PDB file of C-alpha atoms in Angstrom:
ATOM      1  CA  MET S   1     173.288   5.457 365.574  1.00 41.00           C
ATOM      2  CA  ALA S   2     170.386   3.060 365.926  1.00 41.00           C
ATOM      3  CA  SER S   3     169.518  -0.176 364.117  1.00 39.00           C
ATOM      4  CA  SER S   4     167.244  -0.224 361.080  1.00 50.00           C
ATOM      5  CA  ASN S   5     166.013  -3.269 359.162  1.00 73.00           C
ATOM      6  CA  VAL S   6     167.888  -5.878 361.075  1.00 77.00           C
ATOM      7  CA  ASP S   7     166.629  -7.794 364.071  1.00 78.00           C
ATOM      8  CA  ALA S   8     167.332  -5.479 367.055  1.00 70.00           C
ATOM      9  CA  THR S   9     168.725  -8.404 369.125  1.00 85.00           C
ATOM     10  CA  ASP S  10     171.371  -9.156 366.609  1.00 93.00           C
ATOM     11  CA  ASP S  11     174.762  -8.445 368.598  1.00 94.00           C
ATOM     12  CA  ARG S  12     176.511  -7.740 365.350  1.00 96.00           C
ATOM     13  CA  ILE S  13     174.655  -4.367 364.738  1.00 96.00           C
ATOM     14  CA  PRO S  14     176.027  -2.567 367.848  1.00 95.00           C
ATOM     15  CA  ARG S  15     179.686  -3.505 366.788  1.00 96.00           C
ATOM     16  CA  ILE S  16     179.045  -2.245 363.299  1.00 97.00           C
ATOM     17  CA  SER S  17     177.389   0.984 364.431  1.00 96.00           C
ATOM     18  CA  SER S  18     180.006   1.788 366.977  1.00 96.00           C
ATOM     19  CA  SER S  19     182.701   1.354 364.405  1.00 97.00           C
ATOM     20  CA  ILE S  20     181.424   4.083 362.221  1.00 97.00           C
ATOM     21  CA  ARG S  21     183.093   7.427 362.874  1.00 96.00           C
ATOM     22  CA  VAL S  22     181.158  10.656 362.614  1.00 95.00           C
ATOM     23  CA  ILE S  23     183.339  13.577 361.702  1.00 96.00           C
ATOM     24  CA  PRO S  24     181.514  17.059 362.092  1.00 95.00           C
ATOM     25  CA  ASP S  25     181.524  19.679 359.557  1.00 94.00           C
ATOM     26  CA  PHE S  26     183.316  17.501 356.789  1.00 92.00           C
ATOM     27  CA  PRO S  27     183.492  18.185 353.927  1.00 90.00           C
ATOM     28  CA  LYS S  28     181.774  21.429 354.729  1.00 90.00           C
ATOM     29  CA  PRO S  29     180.175  23.202 357.787  1.00 92.00           C
ATOM     30  CA  GLY S  30     176.985  21.642 359.041  1.00 89.00           C
ATOM     31  CA  ILE S  31     177.757  18.045 357.503  1.00 88.00           C
ATOM     32  CA  MET S  32     178.151  15.133 359.902  1.00 91.00           C
ATOM     33  CA  PHE S  33     180.192  12.859 357.714  1.00 93.00           C
ATOM     34  CA  GLN S  34     179.727   9.071 358.313  1.00 95.00           C
ATOM     35  CA  ASP S  35     183.168   7.670 357.951  1.00 96.00           C
ATOM     36  CA  ILE S  36     183.167   4.028 357.125  1.00 97.00           C
ATOM     37  CA  THR S  37     186.945   3.761 356.967  1.00 97.00           C
ATOM     38  CA  THR S  38     186.938   3.051 360.779  1.00 98.00           C
ATOM     39  CA  LEU S  39     184.619   0.179 360.060  1.00 98.00           C
ATOM     40  CA  LEU S  40     187.064  -1.208 357.567  1.00 98.00           C
ATOM     41  CA  LEU S  41     189.841  -1.038 360.221  1.00 98.00           C
ATOM     42  CA  ASP S  42     187.801  -3.315 362.563  1.00 98.00           C
ATOM     43  CA  PRO S  43     187.919  -6.947 360.901  1.00 98.00           C
ATOM     44  CA  ALA S  44     185.101  -8.175 362.939  1.00 98.00           C
ATOM     45  CA  ALA S  45     182.757  -5.157 362.159  1.00 98.00           C
ATOM     46  CA  PHE S  46     183.679  -5.452 358.480  1.00 98.00           C
ATOM     47  CA  LYS S  47     183.078  -9.117 358.400  1.00 98.00           C
ATOM     48  CA  ASP S  48     179.867  -8.729 360.305  1.00 98.00           C
ATOM     49  CA  THR S  49     178.564  -6.156 357.708  1.00 98.00           C
ATOM     50  CA  ILE S  50     179.408  -8.363 354.831  1.00 98.00           C
ATOM     51  CA  ASP S  51     177.890 -11.470 356.590  1.00 98.00           C
ATOM     52  CA  LEU S  52     174.631  -9.652 357.225  1.00 98.00           C
ATOM     53  CA  PHE S  53     174.274  -8.797 353.451  1.00 98.00           C
ATOM     54  CA  VAL S  54     175.220 -12.287 352.482  1.00 98.00           C
ATOM     55  CA  GLU S  55     172.692 -13.815 354.825  1.00 98.00           C
ATOM     56  CA  ARG S  56     169.991 -11.648 353.397  1.00 97.00           C
ATOM     57  CA  TYR S  57     170.857 -12.390 349.673  1.00 98.00           C
ATOM     58  CA  LYS S  58     172.216 -15.892 349.562  1.00 98.00           C
ATOM     59  CA  ASP S  59     168.767 -17.631 348.907  1.00 97.00           C
ATOM     60  CA  LYS S  60     167.411 -14.765 346.654  1.00 98.00           C
ATOM     61  CA  LYS S  61     168.662 -15.886 343.322  1.00 98.00           C
ATOM     62  CA  ILE S  62     170.656 -12.681 342.706  1.00 98.00           C
ATOM     63  CA  ASP S  63     172.532 -12.632 339.441  1.00 98.00           C
ATOM     64  CA  VAL S  64     174.104  -9.098 339.907  1.00 98.00           C
ATOM     65  CA  VAL S  65     175.476  -7.088 342.722  1.00 99.00           C
ATOM     66  CA  ALA S  66     175.714  -3.532 341.341  1.00 98.00           C
ATOM     67  CA  GLY S  67     178.109  -1.354 343.412  1.00 98.00           C
ATOM     68  CA  ILE S  68     177.973   2.502 343.360  1.00 98.00           C
ATOM     69  CA  GLU S  69     181.177   4.347 343.087  1.00 96.00           C
ATOM     70  CA  ALA S  70     183.289   4.418 345.349  1.00 93.00           C
ATOM     71  CA  ARG S  71     182.414   2.761 348.496  1.00 97.00           C
ATOM     72  CA  GLY S  72     179.836   0.304 346.860  1.00 97.00           C
ATOM     73  CA  PHE S  73     183.096  -1.080 345.389  1.00 98.00           C
ATOM     74  CA  ILE S  74     184.225  -1.936 348.995  1.00 98.00           C
ATOM     75  CA  PHE S  75     181.159  -3.924 350.049  1.00 98.00           C
ATOM     76  CA  GLY S  76     179.707  -5.184 346.682  1.00 98.00           C
ATOM     77  CA  PRO S  77     182.514  -7.539 345.590  1.00 98.00           C
ATOM     78  CA  PRO S  78     182.686  -9.783 348.847  1.00 98.00           C
ATOM     79  CA  ILE S  79     178.930  -9.949 348.853  1.00 98.00           C
ATOM     80  CA  ALA S  80     178.785 -10.949 345.064  1.00 98.00           C
ATOM     81  CA  LEU S  81     181.527 -13.638 345.585  1.00 98.00           C
ATOM     82  CA  ALA S  82     179.818 -15.074 348.618  1.00 98.00           C
ATOM     83  CA  ILE S  83     176.452 -15.423 346.979  1.00 98.00           C
ATOM     84  CA  GLY S  84     177.742 -16.531 343.449  1.00 98.00           C
ATOM     85  CA  ALA S  85     176.834 -13.328 341.667  1.00 98.00           C
ATOM     86  CA  LYS S  86     178.728 -11.008 339.284  1.00 98.00           C
ATOM     87  CA  PHE S  87     179.918  -7.615 340.438  1.00 98.00           C
ATOM     88  CA  VAL S  88     178.980  -4.587 338.214  1.00 98.00           C
ATOM     89  CA  PRO S  89     180.601  -1.176 338.903  1.00 98.00           C
ATOM     90  CA  MET S  90     178.407   1.732 338.553  1.00 98.00           C
ATOM     91  CA  ARG S  91     180.752   4.638 338.038  1.00 98.00           C
ATOM     92  CA  LYS S  92     180.886   8.275 337.754  1.00 95.00           C
ATOM     93  CA  PRO S  93     181.190   9.772 334.112  1.00 96.00           C
ATOM     94  CA  LYS S  94     184.321   8.943 331.933  1.00 96.00           C
ATOM     95  CA  LYS S  95     185.830   6.422 334.338  1.00 97.00           C
ATOM     96  CA  LEU S  96     184.908   3.146 332.413  1.00 97.00           C
ATOM     97  CA  PRO S  97     186.692   2.260 329.352  1.00 96.00           C
ATOM     98  CA  GLY S  98     184.639   1.005 326.348  1.00 94.00           C
ATOM     99  CA  GLU S  99     181.048   1.667 325.555  1.00 98.00           C
ATOM    100  CA  VAL S 100     178.884   2.736 328.564  1.00 98.00           C
ATOM    101  CA  ILE S 101     175.178   3.362 329.176  1.00 98.00           C
ATOM    102  CA  SER S 102     174.448   6.335 331.500  1.00 98.00           C
ATOM    103  CA  GLU S 103     171.527   7.748 333.605  1.00 97.00           C
ATOM    104  CA  GLU S 104     171.438  11.467 334.633  1.00 95.00           C
ATOM    105  CA  TYR S 105     170.214  12.560 338.001  1.00 92.00           C
ATOM    106  CA  SER S 106     169.631  15.850 339.876  1.00 87.00           C
ATOM    107  CA  LEU S 107     171.819  17.232 342.610  1.00 76.00           C
ATOM    108  CA  GLU S 108     171.159  20.186 344.873  1.00 68.00           C
ATOM    109  CA  TYR S 109     172.808  22.401 342.328  1.00 75.00           C
ATOM    110  CA  GLY S 110     173.013  20.801 338.897  1.00 81.00           C
ATOM    111  CA  THR S 111     173.165  17.297 337.510  1.00 90.00           C
ATOM    112  CA  ASP S 112     175.446  14.219 337.578  1.00 93.00           C
ATOM    113  CA  LYS S 113     175.471  10.806 335.717  1.00 96.00           C
ATOM    114  CA  ILE S 114     176.136   7.236 336.686  1.00 97.00           C
ATOM    115  CA  GLU S 115     177.479   4.799 334.074  1.00 98.00           C
ATOM    116  CA  MET S 116     178.013   1.115 333.505  1.00 98.00           C
ATOM    117  CA  HIS S 117     179.367  -0.986 330.589  1.00 98.00           C
ATOM    118  CA  VAL S 118     177.088  -1.833 327.845  1.00 98.00           C
ATOM    119  CA  GLY S 119     176.634  -5.666 328.091  1.00 97.00           C
ATOM    120  CA  ALA S 120     177.527  -5.843 331.863  1.00 98.00           C
ATOM    121  CA  VAL S 121     173.954  -7.086 332.719  1.00 98.00           C
ATOM    122  CA  GLN S 122     171.250  -8.951 330.689  1.00 98.00           C
ATOM    123  CA  PRO S 123     167.442  -8.482 330.576  1.00 98.00           C
ATOM    124  CA  GLY S 124     165.831 -10.654 333.205  1.00 98.00           C
ATOM    125  CA  GLU S 125     168.808 -10.678 335.587  1.00 98.00           C
ATOM    126  CA  ARG S 126     168.048 -10.063 339.288  1.00 98.00           C
ATOM    127  CA  ALA S 127     170.097  -7.312 340.951  1.00 98.00           C
ATOM    128  CA  VAL S 128     170.913  -5.901 344.285  1.00 98.00           C
ATOM    129  CA  ILE S 129     172.395  -2.352 344.324  1.00 98.00           C
ATOM    130  CA  VAL S 130     174.852  -1.735 347.140  1.00 98.00           C
ATOM    131  CA  ASP S 131     176.412   1.472 348.592  1.00 98.00           C
ATOM    132  CA  ASP S 132     177.680   2.590 351.901  1.00 97.00           C
ATOM    133  CA  LEU S 133     175.056   5.129 352.540  1.00 96.00           C
ATOM    134  CA  ILE S 134     171.757   6.598 351.509  1.00 96.00           C
ATOM    135  CA  ALA S 135     171.152  10.303 352.102  1.00 92.00           C
ATOM    136  CA  THR S 136     168.805  11.958 349.502  1.00 91.00           C
ATOM    137  CA  GLY S 137     168.586   8.871 347.433  1.00 94.00           C
ATOM    138  CA  GLY S 138     169.282  10.396 344.042  1.00 94.00           C
ATOM    139  CA  THR S 139     172.281   8.196 343.199  1.00 95.00           C
ATOM    140  CA  LEU S 140     170.535   4.999 344.120  1.00 97.00           C
ATOM    141  CA  ASN S 141     167.373   6.153 342.213  1.00 96.00           C
ATOM    142  CA  ALA S 142     169.621   6.766 339.049  1.00 97.00           C
ATOM    143  CA  ALA S 143     170.895   3.161 339.543  1.00 98.00           C
ATOM    144  CA  ILE S 144     167.734   1.636 339.732  1.00 98.00           C
ATOM    145  CA  ARG S 145     166.563   3.468 336.543  1.00 97.00           C
ATOM    146  CA  LEU S 146     169.735   2.473 334.721  1.00 98.00           C
ATOM    147  CA  LEU S 147     169.351  -1.161 335.432  1.00 98.00           C
ATOM    148  CA  GLU S 148     165.607  -1.211 334.735  1.00 98.00           C
ATOM    149  CA  ARG S 149     166.144   0.476 331.390  1.00 97.00           C
ATOM    150  CA  VAL S 150     168.064  -2.533 330.150  1.00 98.00           C
ATOM    151  CA  GLY S 151     165.489  -4.996 331.520  1.00 98.00           C
ATOM    152  CA  VAL S 152     167.198  -5.960 334.927  1.00 98.00           C
ATOM    153  CA  ASP S 153     164.844  -6.815 337.783  1.00 98.00           C
ATOM    154  CA  VAL S 154     166.218  -4.558 340.741  1.00 98.00           C
ATOM    155  CA  VAL S 155     165.165  -6.764 343.835  1.00 98.00           C
ATOM    156  CA  GLU S 156     166.534  -4.252 346.473  1.00 97.00           C
ATOM    157  CA  CYS S 157     168.913  -1.689 347.413  1.00 98.00           C
ATOM    158  CA  ALA S 158     171.210  -2.261 350.243  1.00 98.00           C
ATOM    159  CA  CYS S 159     173.236   0.320 352.349  1.00 98.00           C
ATOM    160  CA  VAL S 160     175.269   0.116 355.486  1.00 98.00           C
ATOM    161  CA  ILE S 161     173.947   3.506 356.819  1.00 97.00           C
ATOM    162  CA  GLU S 162     170.776   5.429 356.244  1.00 96.00           C
ATOM    163  CA  LEU S 163     170.320   9.226 357.096  1.00 95.00           C
ATOM    164  CA  PRO S 164     166.516   9.048 357.504  1.00 94.00           C
ATOM    165  CA  GLU S 165     166.205  12.787 357.981  1.00 93.00           C
ATOM    166  CA  LEU S 166     167.031  13.371 354.321  1.00 92.00           C
ATOM    167  CA  LYS S 167     164.194  11.011 353.211  1.00 93.00           C
ATOM    168  CA  GLY S 168     166.128   9.289 350.570  1.00 94.00           C
ATOM    169  CA  ARG S 169     164.100   6.052 350.942  1.00 94.00           C
ATOM    170  CA  ASP S 170     161.146   8.034 349.611  1.00 94.00           C
ATOM    171  CA  ARG S 171     162.906   8.438 346.039  1.00 93.00           C
ATOM    172  CA  LEU S 172     163.365   4.816 345.674  1.00 95.00           C
ATOM    173  CA  GLY S 173     159.605   4.356 344.621  1.00 92.00           C
ATOM    174  CA  ASP S 174     158.535   0.744 345.279  1.00 94.00           C
ATOM    175  CA  LYS S 175     161.962  -0.528 345.646  1.00 96.00           C
ATOM    176  CA  SER S 176     162.827  -1.959 349.054  1.00 96.00           C
ATOM    177  CA  LEU S 177     165.842  -0.606 351.011  1.00 97.00           C
ATOM    178  CA  PHE S 178     167.780  -2.956 353.457  1.00 97.00           C
ATOM    179  CA  VAL S 179     169.860  -0.822 355.904  1.00 97.00           C
ATOM    180  CA  LEU S 180     172.190  -1.953 358.746  1.00 97.00           C
ATOM    181  CA  VAL S 181     172.283   1.134 360.746  1.00 96.00           C
ATOM    182  CA  SER S 182     170.375   4.442 360.767  1.00 92.00           C
ATOM    183  CA  SER S 183     171.679   7.752 362.074  1.00 83.00           C
ATOM    184  CA  THR S 184     169.711   9.327 364.958  1.00 58.00           C
TER     185      THR S 184
END
């Protein structure tokens, strides 16, 4: 993997990149699965990952860190705590109790939805959307649409890994994407 969006001289990036295990043919043939569980097993790399996001957002007046299920739930809460923002989980259908608002998005074969609690965010709040990886960009795009539909200003999307060959960045419209490592 190579660096993306971060100063190439930052010595934390090689540690983060080398801690991500690539598993061929998982979950099906032809997929090169980017496994962040090995990053989580390396306290220095995990801390570097969180620190880089915190450094980026600490002075941007972020009110909300929205984490996409499931791995956005790993990275989002420590970022939110460090910058003094609330964490809002964005989940797959029928996982949140209570009243939810949802946004449907297209998959290669069919559709899916992403949901959050009604009232979790307020109009005018500033948000960063966090996930471990951007591939085709469908889930991040749906999260942007959902938050904007209720009046939230989505400042940026943030991912640990980007698979640039899948052109997910192109689906985010005018939204900025901050990435720590990019597959090569």
